[in-house]
mmCIF file of C-alpha atoms in Angstrom:
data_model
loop_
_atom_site.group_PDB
_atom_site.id
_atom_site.type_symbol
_atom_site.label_atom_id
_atom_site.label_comp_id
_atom_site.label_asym_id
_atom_site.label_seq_id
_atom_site.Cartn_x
_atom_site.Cartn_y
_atom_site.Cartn_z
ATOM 1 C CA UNK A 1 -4.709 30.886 -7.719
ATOM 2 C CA UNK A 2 -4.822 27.005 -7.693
ATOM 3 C CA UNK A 3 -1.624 26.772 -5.448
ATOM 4 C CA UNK A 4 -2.508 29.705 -3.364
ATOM 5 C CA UNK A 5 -5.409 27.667 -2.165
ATOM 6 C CA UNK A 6 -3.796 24.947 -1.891
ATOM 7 C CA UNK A 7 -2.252 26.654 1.543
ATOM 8 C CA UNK A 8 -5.103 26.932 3.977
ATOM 9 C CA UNK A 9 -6.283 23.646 2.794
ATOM 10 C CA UNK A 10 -3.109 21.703 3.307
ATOM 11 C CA UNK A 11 -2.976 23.396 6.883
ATOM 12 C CA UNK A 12 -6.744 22.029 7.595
ATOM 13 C CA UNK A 13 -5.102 18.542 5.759
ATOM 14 C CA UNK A 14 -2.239 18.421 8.212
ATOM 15 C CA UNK A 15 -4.169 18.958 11.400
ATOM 16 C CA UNK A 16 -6.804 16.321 10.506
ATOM 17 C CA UNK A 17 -4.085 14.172 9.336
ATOM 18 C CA UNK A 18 -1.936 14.542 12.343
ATOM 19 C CA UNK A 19 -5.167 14.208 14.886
ATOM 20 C CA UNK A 20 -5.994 11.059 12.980
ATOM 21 C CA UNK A 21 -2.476 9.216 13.598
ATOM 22 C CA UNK A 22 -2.371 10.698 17.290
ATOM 23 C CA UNK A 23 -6.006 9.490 17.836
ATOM 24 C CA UNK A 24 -5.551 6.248 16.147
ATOM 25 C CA UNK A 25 -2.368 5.165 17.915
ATOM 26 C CA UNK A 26 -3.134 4.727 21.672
ATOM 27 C CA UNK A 27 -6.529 2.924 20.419
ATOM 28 C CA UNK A 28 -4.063 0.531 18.214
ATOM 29 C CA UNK A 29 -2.141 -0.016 21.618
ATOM 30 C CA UNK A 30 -5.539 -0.781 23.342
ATOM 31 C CA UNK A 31 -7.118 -3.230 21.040
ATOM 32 C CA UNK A 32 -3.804 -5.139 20.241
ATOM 33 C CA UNK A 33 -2.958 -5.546 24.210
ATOM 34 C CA UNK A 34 -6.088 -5.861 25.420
ATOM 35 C CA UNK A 35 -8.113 -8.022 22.714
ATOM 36 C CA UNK A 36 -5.846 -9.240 20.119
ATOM 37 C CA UNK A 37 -5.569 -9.095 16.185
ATOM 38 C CA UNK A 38 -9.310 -9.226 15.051
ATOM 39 C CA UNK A 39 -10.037 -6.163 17.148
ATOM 40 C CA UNK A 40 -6.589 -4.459 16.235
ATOM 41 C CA UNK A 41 -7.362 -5.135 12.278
ATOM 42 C CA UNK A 42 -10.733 -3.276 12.920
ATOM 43 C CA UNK A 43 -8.868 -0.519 14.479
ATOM 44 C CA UNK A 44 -6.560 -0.355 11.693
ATOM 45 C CA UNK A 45 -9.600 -0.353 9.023
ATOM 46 C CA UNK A 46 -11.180 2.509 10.314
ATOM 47 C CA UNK A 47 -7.608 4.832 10.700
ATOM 48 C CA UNK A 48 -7.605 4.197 6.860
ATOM 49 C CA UNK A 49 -11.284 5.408 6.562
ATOM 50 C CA UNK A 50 -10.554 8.666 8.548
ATOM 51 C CA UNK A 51 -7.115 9.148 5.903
ATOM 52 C CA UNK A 52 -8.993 8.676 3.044
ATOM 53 C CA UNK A 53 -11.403 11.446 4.147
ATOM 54 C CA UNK A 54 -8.090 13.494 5.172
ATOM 55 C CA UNK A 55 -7.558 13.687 1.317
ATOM 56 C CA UNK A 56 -10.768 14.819 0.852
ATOM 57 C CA UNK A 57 -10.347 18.026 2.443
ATOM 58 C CA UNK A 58 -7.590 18.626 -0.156
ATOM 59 C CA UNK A 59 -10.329 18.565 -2.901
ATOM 60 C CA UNK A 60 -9.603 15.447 -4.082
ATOM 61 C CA UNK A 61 -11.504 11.666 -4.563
ATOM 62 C CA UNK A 62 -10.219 8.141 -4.897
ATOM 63 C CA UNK A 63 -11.895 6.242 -7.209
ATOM 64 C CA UNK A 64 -11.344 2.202 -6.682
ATOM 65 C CA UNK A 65 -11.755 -0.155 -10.093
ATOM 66 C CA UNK A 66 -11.918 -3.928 -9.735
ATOM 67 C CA UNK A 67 -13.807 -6.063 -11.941
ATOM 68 C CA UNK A 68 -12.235 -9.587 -10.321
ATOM 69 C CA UNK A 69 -13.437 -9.800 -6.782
ATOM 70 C CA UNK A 70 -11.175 -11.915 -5.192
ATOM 71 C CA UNK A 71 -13.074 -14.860 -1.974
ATOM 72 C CA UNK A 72 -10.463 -14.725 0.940
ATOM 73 C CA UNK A 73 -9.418 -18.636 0.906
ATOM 74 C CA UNK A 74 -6.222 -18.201 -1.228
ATOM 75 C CA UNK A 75 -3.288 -15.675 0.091
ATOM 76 C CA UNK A 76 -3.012 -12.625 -2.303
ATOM 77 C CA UNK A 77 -0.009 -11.262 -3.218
ATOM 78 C CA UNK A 78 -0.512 -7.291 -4.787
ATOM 79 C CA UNK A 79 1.879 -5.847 -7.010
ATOM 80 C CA UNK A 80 1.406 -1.835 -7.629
ATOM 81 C CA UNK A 81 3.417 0.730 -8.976
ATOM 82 C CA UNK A 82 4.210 3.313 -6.017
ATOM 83 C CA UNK A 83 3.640 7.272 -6.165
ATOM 84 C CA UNK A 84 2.973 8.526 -2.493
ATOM 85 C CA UNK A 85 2.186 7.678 0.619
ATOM 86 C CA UNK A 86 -1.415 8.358 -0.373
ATOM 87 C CA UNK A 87 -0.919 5.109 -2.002
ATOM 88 C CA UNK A 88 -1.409 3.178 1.449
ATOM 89 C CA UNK A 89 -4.640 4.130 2.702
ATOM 90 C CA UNK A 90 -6.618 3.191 0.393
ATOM 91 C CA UNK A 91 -5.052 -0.099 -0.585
ATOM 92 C CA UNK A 92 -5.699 -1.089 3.257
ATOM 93 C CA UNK A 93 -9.244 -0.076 2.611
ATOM 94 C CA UNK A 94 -10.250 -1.605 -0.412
ATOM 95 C CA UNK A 95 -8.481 -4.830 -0.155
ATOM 96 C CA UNK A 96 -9.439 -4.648 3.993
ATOM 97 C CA UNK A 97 -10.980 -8.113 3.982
ATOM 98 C CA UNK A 98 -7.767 -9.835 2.490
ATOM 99 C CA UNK A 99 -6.275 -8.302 5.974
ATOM 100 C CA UNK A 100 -3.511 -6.516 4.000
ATOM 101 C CA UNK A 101 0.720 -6.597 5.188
ATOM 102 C CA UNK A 102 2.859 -4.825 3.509
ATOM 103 C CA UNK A 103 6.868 -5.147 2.524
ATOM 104 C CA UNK A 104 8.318 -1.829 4.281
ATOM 105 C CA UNK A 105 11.514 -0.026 4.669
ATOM 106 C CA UNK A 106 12.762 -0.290 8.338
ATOM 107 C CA UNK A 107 12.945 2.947 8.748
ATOM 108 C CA UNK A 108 8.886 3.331 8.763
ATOM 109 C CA UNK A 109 8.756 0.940 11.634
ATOM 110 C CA UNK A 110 9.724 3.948 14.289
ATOM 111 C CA UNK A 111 8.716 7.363 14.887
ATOM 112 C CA UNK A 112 5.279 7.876 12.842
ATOM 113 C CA UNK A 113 2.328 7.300 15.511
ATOM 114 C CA UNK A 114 -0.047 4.548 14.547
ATOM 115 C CA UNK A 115 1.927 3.530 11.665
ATOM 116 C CA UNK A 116 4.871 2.806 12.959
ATOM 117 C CA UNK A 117 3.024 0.817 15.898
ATOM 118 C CA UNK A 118 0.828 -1.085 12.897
ATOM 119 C CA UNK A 119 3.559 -2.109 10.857
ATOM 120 C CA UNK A 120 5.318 -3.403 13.840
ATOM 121 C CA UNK A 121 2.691 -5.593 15.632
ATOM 122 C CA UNK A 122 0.065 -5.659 12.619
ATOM 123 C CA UNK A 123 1.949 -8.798 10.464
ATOM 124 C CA UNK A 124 3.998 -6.491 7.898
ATOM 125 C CA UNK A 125 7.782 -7.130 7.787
ATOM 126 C CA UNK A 126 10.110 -4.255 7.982
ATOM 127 C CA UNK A 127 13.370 -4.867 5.542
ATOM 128 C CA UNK A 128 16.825 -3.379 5.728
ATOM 129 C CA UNK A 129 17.122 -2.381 1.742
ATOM 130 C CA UNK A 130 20.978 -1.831 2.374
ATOM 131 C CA UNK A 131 21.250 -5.190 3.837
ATOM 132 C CA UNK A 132 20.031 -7.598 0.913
ATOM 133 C CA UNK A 133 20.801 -11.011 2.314
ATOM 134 C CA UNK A 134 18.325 -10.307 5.449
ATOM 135 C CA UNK A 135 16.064 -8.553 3.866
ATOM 136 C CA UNK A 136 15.311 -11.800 1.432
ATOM 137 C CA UNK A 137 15.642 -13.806 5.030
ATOM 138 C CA UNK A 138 12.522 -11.712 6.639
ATOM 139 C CA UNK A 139 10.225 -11.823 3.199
ATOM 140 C CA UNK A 140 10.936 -15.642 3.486
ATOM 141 C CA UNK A 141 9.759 -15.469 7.197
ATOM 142 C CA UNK A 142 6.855 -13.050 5.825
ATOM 143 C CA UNK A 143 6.099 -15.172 2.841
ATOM 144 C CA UNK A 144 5.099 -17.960 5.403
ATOM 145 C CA UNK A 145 3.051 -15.586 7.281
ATOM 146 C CA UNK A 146 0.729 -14.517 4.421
ATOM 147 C CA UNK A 147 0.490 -18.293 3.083
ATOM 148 C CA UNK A 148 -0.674 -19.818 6.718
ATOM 149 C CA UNK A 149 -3.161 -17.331 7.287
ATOM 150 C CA UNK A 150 -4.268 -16.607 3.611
ATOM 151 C CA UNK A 151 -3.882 -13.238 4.064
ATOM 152 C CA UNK A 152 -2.685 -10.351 1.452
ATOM 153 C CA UNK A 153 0.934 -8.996 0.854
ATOM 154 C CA UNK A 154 1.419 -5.453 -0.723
ATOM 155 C CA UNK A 155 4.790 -5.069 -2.460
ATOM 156 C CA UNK A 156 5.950 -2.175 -4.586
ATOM 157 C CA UNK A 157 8.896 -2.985 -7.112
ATOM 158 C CA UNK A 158 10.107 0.415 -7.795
ATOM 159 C CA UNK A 159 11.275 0.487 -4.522
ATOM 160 C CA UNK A 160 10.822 3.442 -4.202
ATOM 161 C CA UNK A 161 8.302 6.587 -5.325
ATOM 162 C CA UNK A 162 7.722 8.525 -8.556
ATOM 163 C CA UNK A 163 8.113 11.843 -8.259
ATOM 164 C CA UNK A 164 6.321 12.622 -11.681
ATOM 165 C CA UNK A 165 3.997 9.657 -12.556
ATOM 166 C CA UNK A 166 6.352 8.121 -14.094
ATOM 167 C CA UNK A 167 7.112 4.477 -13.267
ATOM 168 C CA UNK A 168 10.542 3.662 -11.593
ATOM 169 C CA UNK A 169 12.377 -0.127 -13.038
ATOM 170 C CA UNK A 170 11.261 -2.734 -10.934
ATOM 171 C CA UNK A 171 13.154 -4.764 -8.428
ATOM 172 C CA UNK A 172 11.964 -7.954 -8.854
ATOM 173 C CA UNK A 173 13.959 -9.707 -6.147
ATOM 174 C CA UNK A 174 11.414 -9.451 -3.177
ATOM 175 C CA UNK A 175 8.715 -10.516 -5.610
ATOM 176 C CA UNK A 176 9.889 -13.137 -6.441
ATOM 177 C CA UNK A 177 10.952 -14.369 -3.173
ATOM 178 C CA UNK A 178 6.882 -13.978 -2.148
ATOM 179 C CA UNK A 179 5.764 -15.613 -5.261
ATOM 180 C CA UNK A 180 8.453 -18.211 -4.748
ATOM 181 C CA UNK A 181 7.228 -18.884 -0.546
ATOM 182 C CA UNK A 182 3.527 -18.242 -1.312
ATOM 183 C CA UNK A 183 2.675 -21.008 -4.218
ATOM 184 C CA UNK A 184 -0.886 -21.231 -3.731
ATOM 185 C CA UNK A 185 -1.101 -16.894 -3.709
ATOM 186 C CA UNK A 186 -3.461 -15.015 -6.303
ATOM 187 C CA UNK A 187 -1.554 -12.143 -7.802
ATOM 188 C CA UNK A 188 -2.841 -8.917 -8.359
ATOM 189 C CA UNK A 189 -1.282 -6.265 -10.275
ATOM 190 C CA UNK A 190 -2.619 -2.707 -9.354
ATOM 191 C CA UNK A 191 -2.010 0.612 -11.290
ATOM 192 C CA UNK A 192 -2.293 3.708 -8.935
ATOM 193 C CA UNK A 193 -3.005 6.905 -11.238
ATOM 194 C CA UNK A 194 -2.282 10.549 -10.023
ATOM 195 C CA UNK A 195 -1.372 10.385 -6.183
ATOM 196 C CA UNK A 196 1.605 11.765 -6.630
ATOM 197 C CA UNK A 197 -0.152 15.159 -7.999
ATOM 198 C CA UNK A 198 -0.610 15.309 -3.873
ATOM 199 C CA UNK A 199 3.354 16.349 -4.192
ATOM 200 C CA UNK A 200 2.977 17.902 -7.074
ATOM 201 C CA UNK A 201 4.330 21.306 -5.380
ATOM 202 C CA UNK A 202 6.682 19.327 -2.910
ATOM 203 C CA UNK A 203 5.983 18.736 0.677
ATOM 204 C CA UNK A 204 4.543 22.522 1.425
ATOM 205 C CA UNK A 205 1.606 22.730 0.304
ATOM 206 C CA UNK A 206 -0.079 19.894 -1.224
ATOM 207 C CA UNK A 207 -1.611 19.484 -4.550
ATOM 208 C CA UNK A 208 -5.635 19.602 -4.404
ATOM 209 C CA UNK A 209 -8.466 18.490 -6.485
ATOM 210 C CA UNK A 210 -6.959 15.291 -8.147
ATOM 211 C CA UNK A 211 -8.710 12.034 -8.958
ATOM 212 C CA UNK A 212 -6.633 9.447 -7.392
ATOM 213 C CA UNK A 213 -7.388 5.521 -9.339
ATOM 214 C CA UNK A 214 -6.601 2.261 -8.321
ATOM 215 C CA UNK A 215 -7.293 -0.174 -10.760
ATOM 216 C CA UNK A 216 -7.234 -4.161 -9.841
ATOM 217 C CA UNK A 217 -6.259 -5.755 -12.907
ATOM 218 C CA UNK A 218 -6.896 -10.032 -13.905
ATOM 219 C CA UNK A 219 -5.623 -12.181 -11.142
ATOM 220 C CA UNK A 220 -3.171 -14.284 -11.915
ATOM 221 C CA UNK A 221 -1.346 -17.171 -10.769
ATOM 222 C CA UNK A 222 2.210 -18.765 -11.083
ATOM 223 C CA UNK A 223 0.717 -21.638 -12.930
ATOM 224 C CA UNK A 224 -0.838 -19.764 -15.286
ATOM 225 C CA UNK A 225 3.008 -18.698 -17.418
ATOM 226 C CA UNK A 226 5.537 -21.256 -18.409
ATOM 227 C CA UNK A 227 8.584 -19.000 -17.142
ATOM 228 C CA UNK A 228 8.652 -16.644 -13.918
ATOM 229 C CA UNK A 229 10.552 -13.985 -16.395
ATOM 230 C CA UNK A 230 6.940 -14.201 -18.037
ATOM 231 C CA UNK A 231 5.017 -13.783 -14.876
ATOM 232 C CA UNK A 232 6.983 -10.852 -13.987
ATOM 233 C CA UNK A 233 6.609 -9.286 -17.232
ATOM 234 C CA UNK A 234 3.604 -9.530 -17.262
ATOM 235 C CA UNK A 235 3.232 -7.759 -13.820
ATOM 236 C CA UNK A 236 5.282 -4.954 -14.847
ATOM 237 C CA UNK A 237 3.567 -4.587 -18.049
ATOM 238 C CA UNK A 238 0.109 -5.040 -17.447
ATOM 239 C CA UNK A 239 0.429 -2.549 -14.088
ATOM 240 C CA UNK A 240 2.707 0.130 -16.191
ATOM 241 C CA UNK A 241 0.235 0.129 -19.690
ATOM 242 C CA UNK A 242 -1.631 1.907 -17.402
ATOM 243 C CA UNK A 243 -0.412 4.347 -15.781
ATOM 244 C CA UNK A 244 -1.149 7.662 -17.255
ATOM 245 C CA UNK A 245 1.427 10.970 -17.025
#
């Protein structure tokens, strides 16, 4: 009964979803080319408002835990774990004041209206994963970016997304390039919990009524560990203890 539902109200999902991006992008164009970043970024904020309600019309909530407010005059560098592409949204939303880039495959950069245009013109860096050597060369280049203008990098280890919940080895390389190029950064481990129940039937038709978490763990700093092999432990322990299956 639960999945058979789950058909009409992916439908409604995909049509507000689709609207949203279509809406979204020429008003992107507009504010980018015709007032510059400030009025983009609000642009931007409110496209992840309207995808966060998107979800809602599947029956399900996001739920946002942070108990270490973070003042925007250090860059931030945020370090989740990586289920679905429900996991973007509301990371730009909740962090929105940190003005949040994010470490992306190239292949995002083209073909998705609104993202595509954001991640292109919006301060993110789009990486060649098959191509290591440049891809270290533009987080380098992005690194710089995030420490000039103190603003907040999103990276995801894995690499790549769990199909199941459960959490993927991390690829530390890229991280530590950022922590490496952005010493005075705050880092933030995040766990994401349950967006990948949105998949939970595969593409056609989406899971509904989950409670999707995103819990902001203790910043920490490089200075604060002896060793980067601590640092990064850390990370990957403190976001993976976590995550529940």
């Amino acid at each position: 009964m639960r999945k058979l539902l789950a058909y009409p109200l992916t439908c409604i999902y995909f049509l507000f979803f689709g609207l949203s991006l279509l809406i979204f992008h020429p008003i992107q164009w507009f504010c980018f080319n015709v007032f510059g970043y400030n009025v983009h970024k609000k642009s931007v904020d409110a496209l992840q408002f309207c995808l966060m309600r998107c979800i809602n019309l599947l029956g399900s909530r996001h739920s946002f835990y942070n108990n270490y407010p973070l003042d925007t005059s250090n860059p931030v560098i945020i370090v989740a774990n990586h289920q679905s592409m429900s996991d973007i949204p509301p990371l730009l939303w909740y962090f929105r004041k940190h003005h949040v880039k994010f470490v992306s495959k190239k292949e995002l950069g083209k073909g998705i209206p609104s993202v595509s245009y954001n991640l292109r013109v919006g301060g993110s860096v789009l990486i060649d994963r098959k191509n290591a050597r440049k891809a270290l060369i533009a987080i380098r280049k992005f690194a710089d970016y995030i420490e000039t203008n103190k603003r907040a990098a999103v990276i995801f280890p894995e690499g790549t997304r769990s199909r199941d919940g459960k959490p993927n080895p991390f690829h530390t390389k890229g991280l530590e390039t950022l922590i490496n190029n952005i010493p005075s950064a705050v880092i933030v481990p995040v766990t994401i919990n349950n967006s990948w129940k949105n998949l939970e039937y595969g593409k056609f038709p989406m899971g509904i009524g989950h409670h999707l978490t995103f819990t902001a763990h203790k910043p920490v700093r490089k200075s604060d560990f002896e060793t980067q092999e601590q640092l990064l432990q850390h990370i990957e322990t403190t976001i993976k203890n976590s995550i529940k299956n």
